Amino acid sequence: MTQKISAAIVGYGNLGKSVEKLIAKQPDMELYGIFSRRDSLETDAAVYPVAEAAEHKDKVDLLFLCLGSATDIPEQAASFAENFTTVDTYDNHHLIPAHREKMDAAAKAGGTVAMISTGWDPGMFSINRTIGEALFPNAQQNTFWGPGLSQGHSDAVRRVEGVKAGVQYTLPKEEALQAAKEGRGDEITGANAHRRRVVAVADEADQERIRQEIVSMPDYFEPYETTVEFVSQEVFDREHQGMPHGGHVITSGDLGGTHSSVEFTLELERNPDFTAASQLAYGRAAVRMAREGRTGAVTVLEVAPYLLSTASLDELVARDI
């Protein structure tokens, strides 16, 4: 029987809680504990001071970095990679090359594997963009996000004075989706392919001012088509507490006189649960690569699919090829 993977978690927000929940469902993993700055957490798992994490490195095969991309991962991830095989969900797309370089140096110094930028975008979408583009000599490719709740945009809404509660949903436009499928996506941009729906709670006297502040907010809402709906706190609490998300990667092109398209779609009831599922699968691959002697940073584009599965390669070949 293959030795179980001893896994630990750093960070216990939405993602960390989802990772904990899903580790319990893996036949090849067991939770060693959670490293935290807090003395106690609402969990039955062992909790250890994050400052003392390195003292546990000989007992942990895999460390899930469930930390924020804004500051936590850039500031902390490399120090963890020096002592542990890690897997993160870093999602600042244009900074991923720099993150990769930093994690590669740290992991090679520590003799570990640092699996970076797992999740769905980057992650699942990255793989499908690469496969789709490879199929067509002159590929037309478009990525759509949603329908789903954007945590960053929701935070921007809540920072507007007078907003008591608020969320923002990103919604792809059907006409843009259809244009992409038909190979007419060359003029599609993020702004003309999506609309933004804001749902907020505020006093009636403040609503028009709040609406104008939101729709004119640069980068976040302007120049997008944005609607702002005001609801009662009761309705907000009942209907807007979930964290759905998803999206599409659509690639199309001409294949010697015929047109084809490839579409990858995600529909997620709860974003952190799916992100955690991807993180676990790539964590499994990271451990397998580490046990084979690989060191350094690894992206999702470099991982053979069979390494993600709990099944053996022979089983997968017999079943799926």
mmCIF file of C-alpha atoms in Angstrom:
data_model
loop_
_atom_site.group_PDB
_atom_site.id
_atom_site.type_symbol
_atom_site.label_atom_id
_atom_site.label_comp_id
_atom_site.label_asym_id
_atom_site.label_seq_id
_atom_site.Cartn_x
_atom_site.Cartn_y
_atom_site.Cartn_z
ATOM 1 C CA MET A 1 0.000 0.000 0.000
ATOM 2 C CA THR A 2 1.310 3.459 -0.932
ATOM 3 C CA GLN A 3 2.362 5.577 2.031
ATOM 4 C CA LYS A 4 -0.246 8.181 2.891
ATOM 5 C CA ILE A 5 0.583 11.813 2.317
ATOM 6 C CA SER A 6 0.879 13.743 5.568
ATOM 7 C CA ALA A 7 -0.579 17.161 4.748
ATOM 8 C CA ALA A 8 -0.756 20.412 6.689
ATOM 9 C CA ILE A 9 -2.439 23.749 6.053
ATOM 10 C CA VAL A 10 -1.258 27.336 6.456
ATOM 11 C CA GLY A 11 -4.134 29.804 6.568
ATOM 12 C CA TYR A 12 -7.640 29.045 7.781
ATOM 13 C CA GLY A 13 -9.990 31.263 5.812
ATOM 14 C CA ASN A 14 -12.508 30.045 3.248
ATOM 15 C CA LEU A 15 -9.902 28.167 1.213
ATOM 16 C CA GLY A 16 -8.175 26.607 4.206
ATOM 17 C CA LYS A 17 -11.486 25.312 5.549
ATOM 18 C CA SER A 18 -12.346 23.819 2.163
ATOM 19 C CA VAL A 19 -8.943 22.121 1.942
ATOM 20 C CA GLU A 20 -9.429 20.659 5.424
ATOM 21 C CA LYS A 21 -12.867 19.334 4.448
ATOM 22 C CA LEU A 22 -11.584 17.711 1.249
ATOM 23 C CA ILE A 23 -8.459 16.157 2.773
ATOM 24 C CA ALA A 24 -10.822 14.040 4.890
ATOM 25 C CA LYS A 25 -12.273 12.615 1.661
ATOM 26 C CA GLN A 26 -8.931 11.603 0.100
ATOM 27 C CA PRO A 27 -7.900 7.948 0.368
ATOM 28 C CA ASP A 28 -4.211 8.825 0.173
ATOM 29 C CA MET A 29 -3.992 11.866 2.479
ATOM 30 C CA GLU A 30 -4.263 12.585 6.159
ATOM 31 C CA LEU A 31 -4.276 15.936 7.932
ATOM 32 C CA TYR A 32 -1.288 16.523 10.178
ATOM 33 C CA GLY A 33 -2.522 19.877 11.414
ATOM 34 C CA ILE A 34 -3.005 23.570 10.742
ATOM 35 C CA PHE A 35 -0.367 26.262 11.165
ATOM 36 C CA SER A 36 -1.850 29.559 12.286
ATOM 37 C CA ARG A 37 -1.030 32.851 13.965
ATOM 38 C CA ARG A 38 -4.130 32.370 16.100
ATOM 39 C CA ASP A 39 -4.021 30.340 19.293
ATOM 40 C CA SER A 40 -7.277 28.530 18.619
ATOM 41 C CA LEU A 41 -9.454 27.775 15.595
ATOM 42 C CA GLU A 42 -12.905 26.278 15.171
ATOM 43 C CA THR A 43 -11.588 22.872 14.157
ATOM 44 C CA ASP A 44 -10.896 19.456 15.634
ATOM 45 C CA ALA A 45 -7.514 19.339 13.909
ATOM 46 C CA ALA A 46 -4.242 19.972 15.701
ATOM 47 C CA VAL A 47 -3.251 23.658 15.585
ATOM 48 C CA TYR A 48 0.398 24.737 15.711
ATOM 49 C CA PRO A 49 2.044 28.185 15.779
ATOM 50 C CA VAL A 50 2.954 29.141 12.238
ATOM 51 C CA ALA A 51 6.202 30.662 13.485
ATOM 52 C CA GLU A 52 7.289 27.148 14.523
ATOM 53 C CA ALA A 53 6.266 25.417 11.285
ATOM 54 C CA ALA A 54 9.829 24.511 10.279
ATOM 55 C CA GLU A 55 10.147 22.364 13.393
ATOM 56 C CA HIS A 56 7.544 20.001 11.880
ATOM 57 C CA LYS A 57 9.065 19.624 8.409
ATOM 58 C CA ASP A 58 10.143 16.010 8.931
ATOM 59 C CA LYS A 59 6.537 15.035 9.729
ATOM 60 C CA VAL A 60 4.807 16.841 6.862
ATOM 61 C CA ASP A 61 4.978 15.691 3.233
ATOM 62 C CA LEU A 62 2.898 18.515 1.810
ATOM 63 C CA LEU A 63 2.011 22.026 2.907
ATOM 64 C CA PHE A 64 -1.089 23.703 1.469
ATOM 65 C CA LEU A 65 -0.543 27.462 1.324
ATOM 66 C CA CYS A 66 -4.087 28.804 1.746
ATOM 67 C CA LEU A 67 -2.957 32.407 1.838
ATOM 68 C CA GLY A 68 -3.970 35.565 0.035
ATOM 69 C CA SER A 69 -2.295 36.535 -3.234
ATOM 70 C CA ALA A 70 -2.192 40.264 -2.498
ATOM 71 C CA THR A 71 0.531 40.204 0.167
ATOM 72 C CA ASP A 72 0.684 36.899 2.081
ATOM 73 C CA ILE A 73 1.960 34.604 -0.673
ATOM 74 C CA PRO A 74 4.533 37.086 -2.033
ATOM 75 C CA GLU A 75 5.855 37.705 1.466
ATOM 76 C CA GLN A 76 5.672 34.210 2.993
ATOM 77 C CA ALA A 77 5.547 31.442 0.375
ATOM 78 C CA ALA A 78 9.258 31.230 -0.393
ATOM 79 C CA SER A 79 10.203 30.729 3.261
ATOM 80 C CA PHE A 80 7.788 27.784 3.484
ATOM 81 C CA ALA A 81 9.160 26.285 0.251
ATOM 82 C CA GLU A 82 12.625 26.144 1.790
ATOM 83 C CA ASN A 83 11.354 23.558 4.282
ATOM 84 C CA PHE A 84 8.278 21.931 2.747
ATOM 85 C CA THR A 85 6.897 20.729 -0.551
ATOM 86 C CA THR A 86 4.176 23.323 -1.076
ATOM 87 C CA VAL A 87 1.192 24.009 -3.297
ATOM 88 C CA ASP A 88 -0.325 27.473 -3.662
ATOM 89 C CA THR A 89 -3.110 29.232 -5.566
ATOM 90 C CA TYR A 90 -1.282 32.453 -6.423
ATOM 91 C CA ASP A 91 -3.472 34.246 -8.960
ATOM 92 C CA ASN A 92 -1.883 37.586 -9.868
ATOM 93 C CA HIS A 93 -1.452 36.582 -13.523
ATOM 94 C CA HIS A 94 1.119 39.135 -14.656
ATOM 95 C CA LEU A 95 3.286 38.510 -11.573
ATOM 96 C CA ILE A 96 3.345 34.708 -11.879
ATOM 97 C CA PRO A 97 6.696 34.633 -13.764
ATOM 98 C CA ALA A 98 8.350 36.518 -10.889
ATOM 99 C CA HIS A 99 6.618 34.293 -8.319
ATOM 100 C CA ARG A 100 7.804 31.216 -10.195
ATOM 101 C CA GLU A 101 11.395 32.437 -10.206
ATOM 102 C CA LYS A 102 11.348 33.198 -6.484
ATOM 103 C CA MET A 103 9.725 29.888 -5.554
ATOM 104 C CA ASP A 104 12.074 27.959 -7.822
ATOM 105 C CA ALA A 105 15.115 29.335 -6.036
ATOM 106 C CA ALA A 106 13.660 28.635 -2.588
ATOM 107 C CA ALA A 107 12.528 25.098 -3.403
ATOM 108 C CA LYS A 108 15.802 24.136 -5.048
ATOM 109 C CA ALA A 109 17.683 25.453 -2.022
ATOM 110 C CA GLY A 110 15.505 23.338 0.254
ATOM 111 C CA GLY A 111 15.300 20.260 -1.979
ATOM 112 C CA THR A 112 11.517 20.552 -2.244
ATOM 113 C CA VAL A 113 8.845 21.020 -4.904
ATOM 114 C CA ALA A 114 6.838 24.258 -5.047
ATOM 115 C CA MET A 115 3.659 23.725 -7.076
ATOM 116 C CA ILE A 116 2.436 27.200 -7.973
ATOM 117 C CA SER A 117 -0.743 28.891 -9.187
ATOM 118 C CA THR A 118 -3.162 25.979 -8.996
ATOM 119 C CA GLY A 119 -6.918 26.536 -8.998
ATOM 120 C CA TRP A 120 -9.151 27.330 -11.955
ATOM 121 C CA ASP A 121 -7.743 30.567 -13.389
ATOM 122 C CA PRO A 122 -4.823 30.295 -13.289
ATOM 123 C CA GLY A 123 -4.944 26.499 -13.238
ATOM 124 C CA MET A 124 -7.654 24.614 -15.146
ATOM 125 C CA PHE A 125 -8.171 27.522 -17.543
ATOM 126 C CA SER A 126 -4.411 27.765 -18.169
ATOM 127 C CA ILE A 127 -4.268 24.139 -19.306
ATOM 128 C CA ASN A 128 -7.291 24.481 -21.553
ATOM 129 C CA ARG A 129 -6.007 27.692 -23.144
ATOM 130 C CA THR A 130 -2.738 25.905 -23.953
ATOM 131 C CA ILE A 131 -4.439 22.800 -25.377
ATOM 132 C CA GLY A 132 -6.954 24.838 -27.361
ATOM 133 C CA GLU A 133 -4.321 27.083 -28.899
ATOM 134 C CA ALA A 134 -2.207 24.076 -29.870
ATOM 135 C CA LEU A 135 -5.046 22.567 -31.926
ATOM 136 C CA PHE A 136 -5.505 25.411 -34.390
ATOM 137 C CA PRO A 137 -2.909 26.977 -36.729
ATOM 138 C CA ASN A 138 -4.515 30.409 -36.182
ATOM 139 C CA ALA A 139 -6.525 30.058 -33.006
ATOM 140 C CA GLN A 140 -9.111 32.605 -31.901
ATOM 141 C CA GLN A 141 -9.328 32.385 -28.125
ATOM 142 C CA ASN A 142 -11.501 34.084 -25.545
ATOM 143 C CA THR A 143 -11.842 33.668 -21.790
ATOM 144 C CA PHE A 144 -15.058 34.549 -19.960
ATOM 145 C CA TRP A 145 -15.534 34.773 -16.209
ATOM 146 C CA GLY A 146 -18.800 34.127 -14.422
ATOM 147 C CA PRO A 147 -21.553 34.011 -13.727
ATOM 148 C CA GLY A 148 -20.112 34.350 -10.289
ATOM 149 C CA LEU A 149 -19.287 36.436 -7.277
ATOM 150 C CA SER A 150 -16.079 38.466 -7.438
ATOM 151 C CA GLN A 151 -14.527 38.816 -3.994
ATOM 152 C CA GLY A 152 -12.295 41.754 -4.974
ATOM 153 C CA HIS A 153 -15.097 43.728 -6.610
ATOM 154 C CA SER A 154 -17.452 42.932 -3.738
ATOM 155 C CA ASP A 155 -14.881 44.341 -1.342
ATOM 156 C CA ALA A 156 -14.723 47.530 -3.444
ATOM 157 C CA VAL A 157 -18.510 47.867 -3.193
ATOM 158 C CA ARG A 158 -18.455 47.479 0.579
ATOM 159 C CA ARG A 159 -15.853 50.249 0.874
ATOM 160 C CA VAL A 160 -18.260 52.830 -0.576
ATOM 161 C CA GLU A 161 -19.548 55.040 2.229
ATOM 162 C CA GLY A 162 -23.086 54.126 3.242
ATOM 163 C CA VAL A 163 -23.009 50.526 1.954
ATOM 164 C CA LYS A 164 -24.011 48.217 4.805
ATOM 165 C CA ALA A 165 -23.562 45.001 2.837
ATOM 166 C CA GLY A 166 -22.794 44.307 -0.785
ATOM 167 C CA VAL A 167 -21.685 41.798 -3.402
ATOM 168 C CA GLN A 168 -20.826 41.972 -7.089
ATOM 169 C CA TYR A 169 -21.548 39.315 -9.695
ATOM 170 C CA THR A 170 -19.647 39.117 -12.989
ATOM 171 C CA LEU A 171 -21.890 37.928 -15.836
ATOM 172 C CA PRO A 172 -20.683 36.999 -19.350
ATOM 173 C CA LYS A 173 -22.831 38.344 -22.187
ATOM 174 C CA GLU A 174 -24.543 35.634 -24.236
ATOM 175 C CA GLU A 175 -23.924 37.444 -27.516
ATOM 176 C CA ALA A 176 -20.183 37.564 -26.776
ATOM 177 C CA LEU A 177 -20.133 33.843 -25.924
ATOM 178 C CA GLN A 178 -21.866 33.026 -29.204
ATOM 179 C CA ALA A 179 -19.510 35.251 -31.179
ATOM 180 C CA ALA A 180 -16.509 33.460 -29.658
ATOM 181 C CA LYS A 181 -17.928 30.039 -30.563
ATOM 182 C CA GLU A 182 -18.422 31.181 -34.158
ATOM 183 C CA GLY A 183 -14.886 32.540 -34.472
ATOM 184 C CA ARG A 184 -15.936 36.190 -34.268
ATOM 185 C CA GLY A 185 -14.152 36.915 -31.015
ATOM 186 C CA ASP A 186 -11.267 39.050 -32.237
ATOM 187 C CA GLU A 187 -12.893 42.269 -31.037
ATOM 188 C CA ILE A 188 -14.122 40.886 -27.730
ATOM 189 C CA THR A 189 -12.629 42.547 -24.636
ATOM 190 C CA GLY A 190 -13.213 42.011 -20.946
ATOM 191 C CA ALA A 191 -15.389 45.115 -20.816
ATOM 192 C CA ASN A 192 -17.645 44.352 -23.770
ATOM 193 C CA ALA A 193 -17.922 40.636 -22.988
ATOM 194 C CA HIS A 194 -19.118 40.994 -19.395
ATOM 195 C CA ARG A 195 -21.548 42.981 -17.323
ATOM 196 C CA ARG A 196 -21.463 43.586 -13.615
ATOM 197 C CA ARG A 197 -24.391 43.213 -11.236
ATOM 198 C CA VAL A 198 -24.113 44.818 -7.815
ATOM 199 C CA VAL A 199 -26.495 43.969 -4.980
ATOM 200 C CA ALA A 200 -26.239 46.214 -1.922
ATOM 201 C CA VAL A 201 -27.944 47.200 1.302
ATOM 202 C CA ALA A 202 -28.119 50.954 2.031
ATOM 203 C CA ASP A 203 -30.455 53.620 3.376
ATOM 204 C CA GLU A 204 -32.792 54.946 0.700
ATOM 205 C CA ALA A 205 -31.441 58.488 1.048
ATOM 206 C CA ASP A 206 -27.930 57.300 0.086
ATOM 207 C CA GLN A 207 -28.819 54.989 -2.783
ATOM 208 C CA GLU A 208 -28.527 57.293 -5.787
ATOM 209 C CA ARG A 209 -25.156 58.680 -4.623
ATOM 210 C CA ILE A 210 -23.910 55.138 -3.978
ATOM 211 C CA ARG A 211 -25.113 53.991 -7.388
ATOM 212 C CA GLN A 212 -23.187 56.764 -9.125
ATOM 213 C CA GLU A 213 -20.028 56.147 -7.098
ATOM 214 C CA ILE A 214 -20.093 52.461 -7.987
ATOM 215 C CA VAL A 215 -20.782 52.701 -11.742
ATOM 216 C CA SER A 216 -18.114 55.414 -12.161
ATOM 217 C CA MET A 217 -15.429 53.626 -10.129
ATOM 218 C CA PRO A 218 -12.399 53.338 -12.442
ATOM 219 C CA ASP A 219 -10.928 49.881 -13.177
ATOM 220 C CA TYR A 220 -13.561 48.066 -11.128
ATOM 221 C CA PHE A 221 -16.826 49.162 -12.772
ATOM 222 C CA GLU A 222 -16.137 51.810 -15.397
ATOM 223 C CA PRO A 223 -16.339 51.151 -18.416
ATOM 224 C CA TYR A 224 -18.342 47.954 -17.764
ATOM 225 C CA GLU A 225 -22.121 47.807 -18.135
ATOM 226 C CA THR A 226 -23.053 47.860 -14.437
ATOM 227 C CA THR A 227 -26.392 47.582 -12.677
ATOM 228 C CA VAL A 228 -26.855 48.346 -8.969
ATOM 229 C CA GLU A 229 -29.771 46.790 -7.093
ATOM 230 C CA PHE A 230 -30.692 47.714 -3.527
ATOM 231 C CA VAL A 231 -32.334 45.109 -1.322
ATOM 232 C CA SER A 232 -33.229 44.747 2.330
ATOM 233 C CA GLN A 233 -30.801 43.200 4.788
ATOM 234 C CA GLU A 234 -33.183 40.261 5.130
ATOM 235 C CA VAL A 235 -33.157 39.570 1.387
ATOM 236 C CA PHE A 236 -29.400 40.023 1.237
ATOM 237 C CA ASP A 237 -28.848 37.559 4.077
ATOM 238 C CA ARG A 238 -31.195 35.028 2.503
ATOM 239 C CA GLU A 239 -30.142 35.219 -1.151
ATOM 240 C CA HIS A 240 -26.572 36.502 -1.365
ATOM 241 C CA GLN A 241 -24.407 34.489 1.020
ATOM 242 C CA GLY A 242 -23.107 31.911 -1.449
ATOM 243 C CA MET A 243 -19.833 32.050 -3.377
ATOM 244 C CA PRO A 244 -20.675 30.769 -6.873
ATOM 245 C CA HIS A 245 -18.372 31.274 -9.823
ATOM 246 C CA GLY A 246 -17.235 29.759 -13.102
ATOM 247 C CA GLY A 247 -16.482 30.664 -16.662
ATOM 248 C CA HIS A 248 -15.536 29.550 -20.154
ATOM 249 C CA VAL A 249 -12.442 29.177 -22.285
ATOM 250 C CA ILE A 250 -13.477 29.099 -25.951
ATOM 251 C CA THR A 251 -10.999 28.409 -28.742
ATOM 252 C CA SER A 252 -11.998 28.258 -32.402
ATOM 253 C CA GLY A 253 -10.342 28.272 -35.769
ATOM 254 C CA ASP A 254 -10.122 27.063 -39.338
ATOM 255 C CA LEU A 255 -8.823 23.556 -39.994
ATOM 256 C CA GLY A 256 -8.139 23.556 -43.706
ATOM 257 C CA GLY A 257 -11.529 24.849 -44.769
ATOM 258 C CA THR A 258 -13.665 23.631 -41.860
ATOM 259 C CA HIS A 259 -14.481 25.498 -38.663
ATOM 260 C CA SER A 260 -14.271 23.905 -35.209
ATOM 261 C CA SER A 261 -14.444 25.170 -31.656
ATOM 262 C CA VAL A 262 -13.402 23.812 -28.283
ATOM 263 C CA GLU A 263 -15.050 24.998 -25.088
ATOM 264 C CA PHE A 264 -14.147 24.358 -21.448
ATOM 265 C CA THR A 265 -16.775 25.410 -18.932
ATOM 266 C CA LEU A 266 -16.867 25.572 -15.143
ATOM 267 C CA GLU A 267 -20.007 26.030 -13.038
ATOM 268 C CA LEU A 268 -19.075 26.288 -9.372
ATOM 269 C CA GLU A 269 -21.610 26.442 -6.564
ATOM 270 C CA ARG A 270 -18.874 27.418 -4.124
ATOM 271 C CA ASN A 271 -15.627 28.823 -5.470
ATOM 272 C CA PRO A 272 -13.321 27.900 -2.522
ATOM 273 C CA ASP A 273 -14.411 24.238 -2.657
ATOM 274 C CA PHE A 274 -13.405 23.840 -6.301
ATOM 275 C CA THR A 275 -10.176 25.797 -5.823
ATOM 276 C CA ALA A 276 -9.376 23.480 -2.925
ATOM 277 C CA ALA A 277 -10.115 20.408 -5.053
ATOM 278 C CA SER A 278 -7.632 21.593 -7.668
ATOM 279 C CA GLN A 279 -5.071 22.422 -4.994
ATOM 280 C CA LEU A 280 -5.354 18.914 -3.532
ATOM 281 C CA ALA A 281 -4.929 17.194 -6.892
ATOM 282 C CA TYR A 282 -1.836 19.228 -7.710
ATOM 283 C CA GLY A 283 -0.542 18.730 -4.197
ATOM 284 C CA ARG A 284 -0.687 14.974 -4.792
ATOM 285 C CA ALA A 285 1.294 15.471 -7.987
ATOM 286 C CA ALA A 286 3.850 17.629 -6.165
ATOM 287 C CA VAL A 287 4.501 14.911 -3.592
ATOM 288 C CA ARG A 288 4.891 12.261 -6.284
ATOM 289 C CA MET A 289 7.351 14.460 -8.169
ATOM 290 C CA ALA A 290 9.268 15.191 -4.970
ATOM 291 C CA ARG A 291 9.494 11.483 -4.163
ATOM 292 C CA GLU A 292 10.974 10.950 -7.635
ATOM 293 C CA GLY A 293 13.687 13.532 -6.925
ATOM 294 C CA ARG A 294 12.254 16.631 -8.640
ATOM 295 C CA THR A 295 12.978 19.978 -6.982
ATOM 296 C CA GLY A 296 12.077 23.580 -7.744
ATOM 297 C CA ALA A 297 8.946 25.393 -8.864
ATOM 298 C CA VAL A 298 6.427 23.553 -11.045
ATOM 299 C CA THR A 299 3.440 24.999 -12.916
ATOM 300 C CA VAL A 300 0.230 23.184 -13.843
ATOM 301 C CA LEU A 301 1.417 23.128 -17.475
ATOM 302 C CA GLU A 302 4.258 20.787 -16.543
ATOM 303 C CA VAL A 303 2.252 18.120 -14.711
ATOM 304 C CA ALA A 304 1.287 14.881 -16.448
ATOM 305 C CA PRO A 305 -2.447 14.289 -15.821
ATOM 306 C CA TYR A 306 -1.965 10.820 -14.317
ATOM 307 C CA LEU A 307 -0.033 12.346 -11.413
ATOM 308 C CA LEU A 308 -3.227 14.087 -10.265
ATOM 309 C CA SER A 309 -5.222 10.888 -9.866
ATOM 310 C CA THR A 310 -5.500 8.486 -6.959
ATOM 311 C CA ALA A 311 -5.529 5.684 -9.555
ATOM 312 C CA SER A 312 -2.340 4.170 -10.981
ATOM 313 C CA LEU A 313 -1.197 4.865 -14.523
ATOM 314 C CA ASP A 314 -1.991 1.278 -15.527
ATOM 315 C CA GLU A 315 -5.544 1.628 -14.206
ATOM 316 C CA LEU A 316 -6.041 4.902 -16.050
ATOM 317 C CA VAL A 317 -4.714 3.517 -19.340
ATOM 318 C CA ALA A 318 -7.008 0.482 -19.108
ATOM 319 C CA ARG A 319 -10.030 2.594 -18.164
ATOM 320 C CA ASP A 320 -9.703 5.849 -20.054
ATOM 321 C CA ILE A 321 -7.652 5.269 -23.221
#
